[in-house]
Backbone as JSON Lines, residues from 0, in Angstrom:
{"i":0,"aa":"R","n":[3.84,1.69,18.29],"ca":[4.72,2.59,19.21],"c":[4.5,4.22,18.16]}
{"i":1,"aa":"C","n":[4.93,4.41,16.88],"ca":[5.29,6.01,17.07],"c":[4.3,6.58,17.4]}
{"i":2,"aa":"V","n":[2.58,6.31,17.08],"ca":[2.2,6.68,17.77],"c":[2.32,7.17,18.99]}
{"i":3,"aa":"E","n":[2.13,5.77,19.9],"ca":[2.44,6.21,21.39],"c":[3.67,7.38,21.76]}
{"i":4,"aa":"Q","n":[4.42,7.28,21.15],"ca":[5.55,8.11,21.27],"c":[4.9,9.79,20.35]}
{"i":5,"aa":"G","n":[4.15,9.79,19.94],"ca":[3.65,11.67,19.15],"c":[4.36,11.43,17.93]}
{"i":6,"aa":"L","n":[4.72,10.36,17.24],"ca":[5.06,10.83,15.66],"c":[4.75,10.47,14.6]}
{"i":7,"aa":"F","n":[3.87,11.27,14.59],"ca":[2.26,10.91,13.88],"c":[2.53,10.73,12.33]}
{"i":8,"aa":"R","n":[3.62,11.76,11.63],"ca":[3.75,11.2,10.34],"c":[4.82,10.44,10.17]}
{"i":9,"aa":"A","n":[5.49,9.56,11.19],"ca":[6.41,8.48,11.07],"c":[4.91,7.0,11.16]}
{"i":10,"aa":"A","n":[4.22,7.67,12.11],"ca":[3.11,6.38,11.97],"c":[2.45,6.34,10.66]}
{"i":11,"aa":"H","n":[2.28,7.44,10.49],"ca":[1.55,7.03,8.88],"c":[2.17,6.44,8.05]}
{"i":12,"aa":"V","n":[3.83,6.73,7.84],"ca":[4.7,6.39,6.99],"c":[4.76,5.0,7.21]}
{"i":13,"aa":"M","n":[5.2,4.29,8.74],"ca":[5.01,3.16,8.82],"c":[4.03,2.01,8.63]}
{"i":14,"aa":"S","n":[2.71,2.44,8.56],"ca":[1.5,2.02,8.69],"c":[1.53,1.42,7.29]}
{"i":15,"aa":"W","n":[1.71,2.66,6.6],"ca":[1.41,2.43,4.87],"c":[2.48,1.54,4.54]}
{"i":16,"aa":"A","n":[3.9,1.13,5.16],"ca":[4.79,0.68,4.64],"c":[4.28,-0.98,5.26]}
{"i":17,"aa":"A","n":[3.75,-0.98,5.91],"ca":[3.24,-2.45,6.44],"c":[1.81,-2.82,5.69]}
{"i":18,"aa":"F","n":[1.21,-1.84,4.99],"ca":[-0.23,-2.23,4.75],"c":[0.72,-3.0,3.15]}
{"i":19,"aa":"M","n":[1.27,-2.32,2.44],"ca":[1.96,-2.56,1.07],"c":[2.65,-4.0,1.35]}
{"i":20,"aa":"D","n":[3.56,-4.55,2.44],"ca":[3.93,-5.61,2.5],"c":[3.18,-7.06,2.53]}
{"i":21,"aa":"F","n":[1.88,-6.46,3.3],"ca":[0.71,-7.31,3.2],"c":[0.6,-7.46,1.73]}
{"i":22,"aa":"L","n":[-0.04,-6.19,0.9],"ca":[-0.14,-6.4,-0.39],"c":[0.61,-7.17,-1.27]}
{"i":23,"aa":"E","n":[1.75,-6.4,-1.29],"ca":[2.92,-7.48,-1.65],"c":[3.29,-8.5,-1.66]}
{"i":24,"aa":"E","n":[3.03,-9.5,-0.55],"ca":[2.73,-10.73,-0.25],"c":[1.36,-11.24,-0.72]}
{"i":25,"aa":"R","n":[-0.15,-10.56,-1.47],"ca":[-1.0,-10.85,-1.6],"c":[-1.22,-11.45,-3.22]}
{"i":26,"aa":"I","n":[-0.7,-10.18,-3.57],"ca":[-0.18,-10.1,-5.08],"c":[0.94,-11.17,-5.45]}
{"i":27,"aa":"A","n":[1.54,-11.33,-4.99],"ca":[2.41,-12.86,-5.43],"c":[2.35,-13.95,-4.66]}
{"i":28,"aa":"A","n":[1.33,-14.34,-4.08],"ca":[0.66,-15.55,-3.92],"c":[-0.56,-15.97,-4.9]}
{"i":29,"aa":"K","n":[-1.1,-14.51,-5.81],"ca":[-1.99,-14.94,-7.0],"c":[-0.52,-15.64,-8.19]}
{"i":30,"aa":"G","n":[-0.06,-15.16,-7.78],"ca":[1.32,-16.19,-8.49],"c":[1.67,-15.22,-9.53]}
{"i":31,"aa":"F","n":[3.51,-15.46,-9.63],"ca":[3.98,-14.9,-11.02],"c":[3.59,-14.41,-12.17]}
{"i":32,"aa":"K","n":[2.89,-15.73,-13.18],"ca":[2.35,-16.52,-14.06],"c":[1.38,-14.98,-14.33]}
{"i":33,"aa":"K","n":[0.37,-15.1,-13.9],"ca":[-0.48,-13.92,-13.98],"c":[0.07,-12.85,-14.29]}
{"i":34,"aa":"I","n":[0.9,-12.39,-13.29],"ca":[1.59,-11.21,-12.91],"c":[2.14,-10.71,-14.13]}
{"i":35,"aa":"H","n":[2.88,-11.86,-14.78],"ca":[3.67,-11.12,-15.72],"c":[2.94,-11.26,-17.07]}
{"i":36,"aa":"K","n":[1.68,-12.12,-16.93],"ca":[0.24,-11.78,-18.39],"c":[0.23,-10.63,-18.31]}
{"i":37,"aa":"L","n":[-0.02,-10.05,-17.05],"ca":[-0.93,-8.4,-16.75],"c":[0.22,-7.7,-17.19]}
{"i":38,"aa":"Y","n":[1.15,-7.77,-16.73],"ca":[2.54,-6.49,-16.98],"c":[3.96,-7.47,-17.55]}
{"i":39,"aa":"P","n":[4.07,-7.51,-18.73],"ca":[5.13,-8.37,-19.35],"c":[6.59,-7.42,-19.2]}
{"i":40,"aa":"G","n":[6.76,-6.53,-18.64],"ca":[7.49,-5.72,-18.45],"c":[8.17,-5.88,-17.16]}
{"i":41,"aa":"W","n":[7.23,-6.94,-16.28],"ca":[7.41,-7.34,-14.61],"c":[8.53,-8.53,-15.12]}
{"i":42,"aa":"A","n":[8.52,-9.42,-16.1],"ca":[8.99,-10.34,-16.02],"c":[10.06,-10.92,-15.41]}
{"i":43,"aa":"K","n":[10.99,-9.96,-15.23],"ca":[12.31,-9.98,-15.02],"c":[12.38,-10.1,-13.58]}
{"i":44,"aa":"H","n":[11.13,-9.89,-12.9],"ca":[10.69,-10.15,-11.34],"c":[10.35,-11.25,-11.1]}
{"i":45,"aa":"K","n":[11.06,-11.87,-10.0],"ca":[10.84,-13.39,-9.8],"c":[10.15,-13.35,-8.43]}
{"i":46,"aa":"T","n":[10.73,-12.76,-7.6],"ca":[10.36,-12.53,-6.49],"c":[9.6,-11.49,-5.63]}
{"i":47,"aa":"V","n":[9.05,-11.76,-4.72],"ca":[7.79,-10.57,-4.12],"c":[9.08,-9.33,-3.44]}
{"i":48,"aa":"E","n":[10.3,-9.31,-2.96],"ca":[11.4,-9.0,-3.04],"c":[11.91,-8.02,-4.33]}
{"i":49,"aa":"D","n":[11.9,-8.76,-4.87],"ca":[11.75,-7.91,-6.82],"c":[10.99,-6.73,-6.89]}
{"i":50,"aa":"L","n":[9.73,-7.16,-6.78],"ca":[8.71,-6.31,-6.67],"c":[8.8,-5.22,-6.06]}
{"i":51,"aa":"R","n":[9.51,-5.27,-4.56],"ca":[9.46,-4.32,-3.86],"c":[10.28,-3.56,-3.93]}
{"i":52,"aa":"E","n":[11.28,-4.02,-4.82],"ca":[12.39,-3.13,-5.17],"c":[12.05,-2.74,-6.23]}
{"i":53,"aa":"N","n":[11.35,-2.55,-7.33],"ca":[11.55,-2.65,-8.07],"c":[9.63,-1.73,-9.26]}
{"i":54,"aa":"V","n":[9.24,-1.71,-8.26],"ca":[7.58,-1.68,-9.28],"c":[7.24,-0.27,-7.88]}
{"i":55,"aa":"N","n":[6.59,0.69,-8.39],"ca":[6.16,1.57,-7.49],"c":[4.7,1.34,-6.76]}
{"i":56,"aa":"E","n":[4.85,1.6,-5.93],"ca":[3.66,1.62,-5.09],"c":[2.31,1.54,-5.9]}
{"i":57,"aa":"F","n":[2.14,2.99,-6.55],"ca":[0.83,3.29,-6.97],"c":[1.1,1.55,-8.38]}
{"i":58,"aa":"Q","n":[1.5,1.1,-8.86],"ca":[1.41,0.27,-9.88],"c":[1.05,-0.6,-9.28]}
{"i":59,"aa":"L","n":[1.6,-1.45,-8.19],"ca":[1.3,-2.49,-6.93],"c":[-0.4,-2.14,-7.14]}
{"i":60,"aa":"L","n":[-0.47,-1.13,-6.32],"ca":[-2.09,-1.04,-6.4],"c":[-2.75,-1.52,-7.59]}
{"i":61,"aa":"E","n":[-2.63,-0.9,-8.66],"ca":[-3.19,-0.97,-9.77],"c":[-3.26,-2.81,-10.36]}
{"i":62,"aa":"C","n":[-2.13,-2.98,-10.07],"ca":[-1.72,-4.51,-9.96],"c":[-2.93,-5.22,-9.06]}
{"i":63,"aa":"G","n":[-3.18,-4.94,-7.49],"ca":[-3.67,-5.88,-6.8],"c":[-5.4,-5.69,-7.35]}
{"i":64,"aa":"E","n":[-5.71,-4.29,-7.94],"ca":[-6.9,-4.35,-8.6],"c":[-6.94,-5.06,-9.89]}
{"i":65,"aa":"K","n":[-6.31,-5.46,-10.69],"ca":[-6.61,-6.07,-11.85],"c":[-6.49,-7.64,-11.74]}
{"i":66,"aa":"L","n":[-5.62,-8.14,-10.4],"ca":[-6.43,-9.36,-9.5],"c":[-7.27,-9.92,-9.3]}
{"i":67,"aa":"G","n":[-8.12,-8.78,-8.89],"ca":[-8.77,-8.74,-8.33],"c":[-9.2,-8.96,-6.51]}
{"i":68,"aa":"L","n":[-7.57,-8.08,-6.43],"ca":[-7.9,-7.74,-4.68],"c":[-8.41,-6.54,-4.6]}
{"i":69,"aa":"S","n":[-8.85,-5.66,-5.25],"ca":[-9.46,-4.72,-4.5],"c":[-10.46,-4.27,-6.08]}
{"i":70,"aa":"T","n":[-11.43,-3.43,-5.81],"ca":[-12.39,-3.11,-6.63],"c":[-11.95,-1.64,-7.41]}
{"i":71,"aa":"K","n":[-12.65,-1.26,-8.12],"ca":[-12.13,-0.22,-8.44],"c":[-12.12,1.09,-7.96]}
{"i":72,"aa":"T","n":[-13.46,1.24,-6.85],"ca":[-13.5,2.58,-6.17],"c":[-12.72,2.0,-4.79]}
{"i":73,"aa":"Q","n":[-12.18,0.62,-4.33],"ca":[-11.19,1.01,-3.16],"c":[-9.83,1.08,-3.07]}
{"i":74,"aa":"T","n":[-9.11,0.61,-5.04],"ca":[-8.32,1.47,-5.39],"c":[-8.06,2.35,-5.4]}
{"i":75,"aa":"K","n":[-9.04,3.52,-5.22],"ca":[-9.19,4.54,-5.89],"c":[-8.74,5.33,-3.93]}
{"i":76,"aa":"A","n":[-9.29,4.71,-3.32],"ca":[-9.24,5.12,-2.07],"c":[-7.81,4.71,-1.67]}
{"i":77,"aa":"L","n":[-7.62,3.64,-1.79],"ca":[-6.19,3.25,-1.81],"c":[-5.06,4.5,-1.9]}
{"i":78,"aa":"K","n":[-5.02,4.53,-3.39],"ca":[-4.48,5.51,-3.62],"c":[-4.56,6.82,-3.05]}
{"i":79,"aa":"G","n":[-5.77,7.42,-2.43],"ca":[-5.47,8.23,-1.66],"c":[-4.78,8.78,-0.77]}
{"i":80,"aa":"L","n":[-4.98,7.3,0.34],"ca":[-4.32,7.19,1.54],"c":[-2.8,6.71,1.04]}
{"i":81,"aa":"L","n":[-2.2,6.11,-0.18],"ca":[-0.68,6.48,-0.16],"c":[-0.3,8.13,-0.88]}
{"i":82,"aa":"N","n":[-1.74,8.66,-1.26],"ca":[-1.08,10.32,-1.26],"c":[-1.41,11.32,0.22]}
{"i":83,"aa":"K","n":[-1.97,10.6,0.97],"ca":[-1.44,10.98,2.75],"c":[-0.32,10.38,3.07]}
{"i":84,"aa":"R","n":[0.06,9.13,3.1],"ca":[1.01,8.76,3.25],"c":[2.63,9.79,2.99]}
{"i":85,"aa":"N","n":[2.6,9.86,1.52],"ca":[3.42,11.03,0.72],"c":[3.85,12.19,1.08]}
{"i":86,"aa":"E","n":[2.59,12.52,1.76],"ca":[2.8,14.18,2.49],"c":[3.77,13.81,3.76]}
{"i":87,"aa":"C","n":[3.2,12.95,3.89],"ca":[4.08,12.49,5.76],"c":[5.53,12.13,5.77]}
{"i":88,"aa":"A","n":[5.81,11.27,4.34],"ca":[6.91,11.0,4.07],"c":[7.98,12.15,3.41]}
{"i":89,"aa":"H","n":[7.58,13.23,2.41],"ca":[8.78,13.7,2.33],"c":[7.96,15.36,2.45]}
{"i":90,"aa":"P","n":[8.89,16.26,2.49],"ca":[8.46,17.29,3.43],"c":[7.08,18.0,2.64]}
{"i":91,"aa":"S","n":[6.47,18.58,3.81],"ca":[5.55,19.2,3.56],"c":[4.78,19.78,4.71]}
{"i":92,"aa":"D","n":[3.91,20.9,4.58],"ca":[3.71,21.17,5.7],"c":[1.93,20.54,6.28]}
{"i":93,"aa":"Y","n":[1.99,19.33,6.28],"ca":[1.16,18.61,6.93],"c":[1.57,17.44,8.18]}
{"i":94,"aa":"Y","n":[0.74,18.27,9.15],"ca":[1.43,17.02,10.33],"c":[0.07,16.94,11.35]}
{"i":95,"aa":"P","n":[-0.45,15.77,10.94],"ca":[-1.08,15.24,11.63],"c":[-1.03,14.98,12.94]}
{"i":96,"aa":"E","n":[-2.33,14.63,13.53],"ca":[-2.28,14.68,14.88],"c":[-2.77,13.22,15.19]}
{"i":97,"aa":"L","n":[-2.9,13.43,16.94],"ca":[-3.58,11.8,17.4],"c":[-4.46,11.22,16.23]}
{"i":98,"aa":"N","n":[-5.64,11.97,16.32],"ca":[-6.88,11.17,16.03],"c":[-7.0,11.14,14.56]}
{"i":99,"aa":"E","n":[-6.14,11.77,13.55],"ca":[-5.54,11.8,12.04],"c":[-4.95,10.38,11.92]}
{"i":100,"aa":"S","n":[-3.81,10.28,12.97],"ca":[-3.47,8.97,12.35],"c":[-3.99,7.53,12.99]}
{"i":101,"aa":"L","n":[-4.39,8.25,13.89],"ca":[-4.97,6.57,14.57],"c":[-6.37,6.32,13.39]}
{"i":102,"aa":"G","n":[-7.29,7.35,13.21],"ca":[-7.88,7.1,11.59],"c":[-7.23,6.48,10.79]}
{"i":103,"aa":"Y","n":[-6.43,6.9,10.12],"ca":[-5.58,6.59,9.16],"c":[-5.09,5.01,9.01]}
{"i":104,"aa":"I","n":[-4.44,5.05,10.28],"ca":[-4.45,3.37,10.45],"c":[-5.48,2.6,10.77]}
{"i":105,"aa":"S","n":[-6.79,2.88,11.22],"ca":[-7.79,2.18,11.24],"c":[-8.66,1.79,10.27]}
{"i":106,"aa":"E","n":[-7.95,2.43,8.58],"ca":[-8.49,2.7,7.72],"c":[-7.79,1.69,6.6]}
{"i":107,"aa":"L","n":[-6.32,1.57,7.13],"ca":[-5.8,0.82,6.27],"c":[-6.25,-0.83,7.25]}
{"i":108,"aa":"F","n":[-6.59,-0.88,8.06],"ca":[-6.94,-2.2,8.81],"c":[-8.19,-2.86,7.76]}
{"i":109,"aa":"K","n":[-9.02,-1.8,7.85],"ca":[-9.93,-2.02,7.1],"c":[-9.7,-2.47,5.76]}
{"i":110,"aa":"R","n":[-9.18,-2.0,5.12],"ca":[-8.58,-2.35,3.49],"c":[-7.87,-3.31,3.5]}
{"i":111,"aa":"I","n":[-7.32,-3.77,4.63],"ca":[-6.45,-5.1,4.39],"c":[-7.61,-6.33,4.75]}
{"i":112,"aa":"A","n":[-8.57,-5.88,5.39],"ca":[-9.58,-6.73,5.97],"c":[-10.43,-7.52,4.56]}
{"i":113,"aa":"Q","n":[-10.71,-6.32,3.94],"ca":[-11.42,-6.15,2.2],"c":[-10.24,-7.4,1.34]}
{"i":114,"aa":"I","n":[-8.97,-7.24,1.49],"ca":[-8.57,-7.71,0.54],"c":[-8.03,-9.4,1.06]}
{"i":115,"aa":"Q","n":[-7.72,-9.64,2.5],"ca":[-7.55,-10.67,2.91],"c":[-8.35,-11.64,2.31]}
{"i":116,"aa":"P","n":[-9.53,-12.05,2.28],"ca":[-10.11,-13.19,1.9],"c":[-10.23,-13.22,0.07]}
{"i":117,"aa":"K","n":[-9.77,-12.36,-0.23],"ca":[-9.51,-13.1,-2.02],"c":[-8.32,-13.44,-2.6]}
């Protein structure tokens, strides 16, 4: 909807939020016992909502890699997409256009397709 309205920075932010919602659910599906073993400091986080509220997205991307949801190369690409999202969410001189926004959203859909079967 953001793209339809010409709100291209918002489109980046919203599509990233949707991707992170998907990733957080996939991480939680791997089991909190595994997560807490990898990250003992996260033991106080017992629900996916706790992760969302208390763990930054960069760390969640790395957690996904450690849980086998993504490869090192895929995680590196996702970190790049997170940086692009940050340019749109915070004051910057980056103003994406239609094609850049559609490309960004398309890339996130491809990443979801890679993670989904794992």
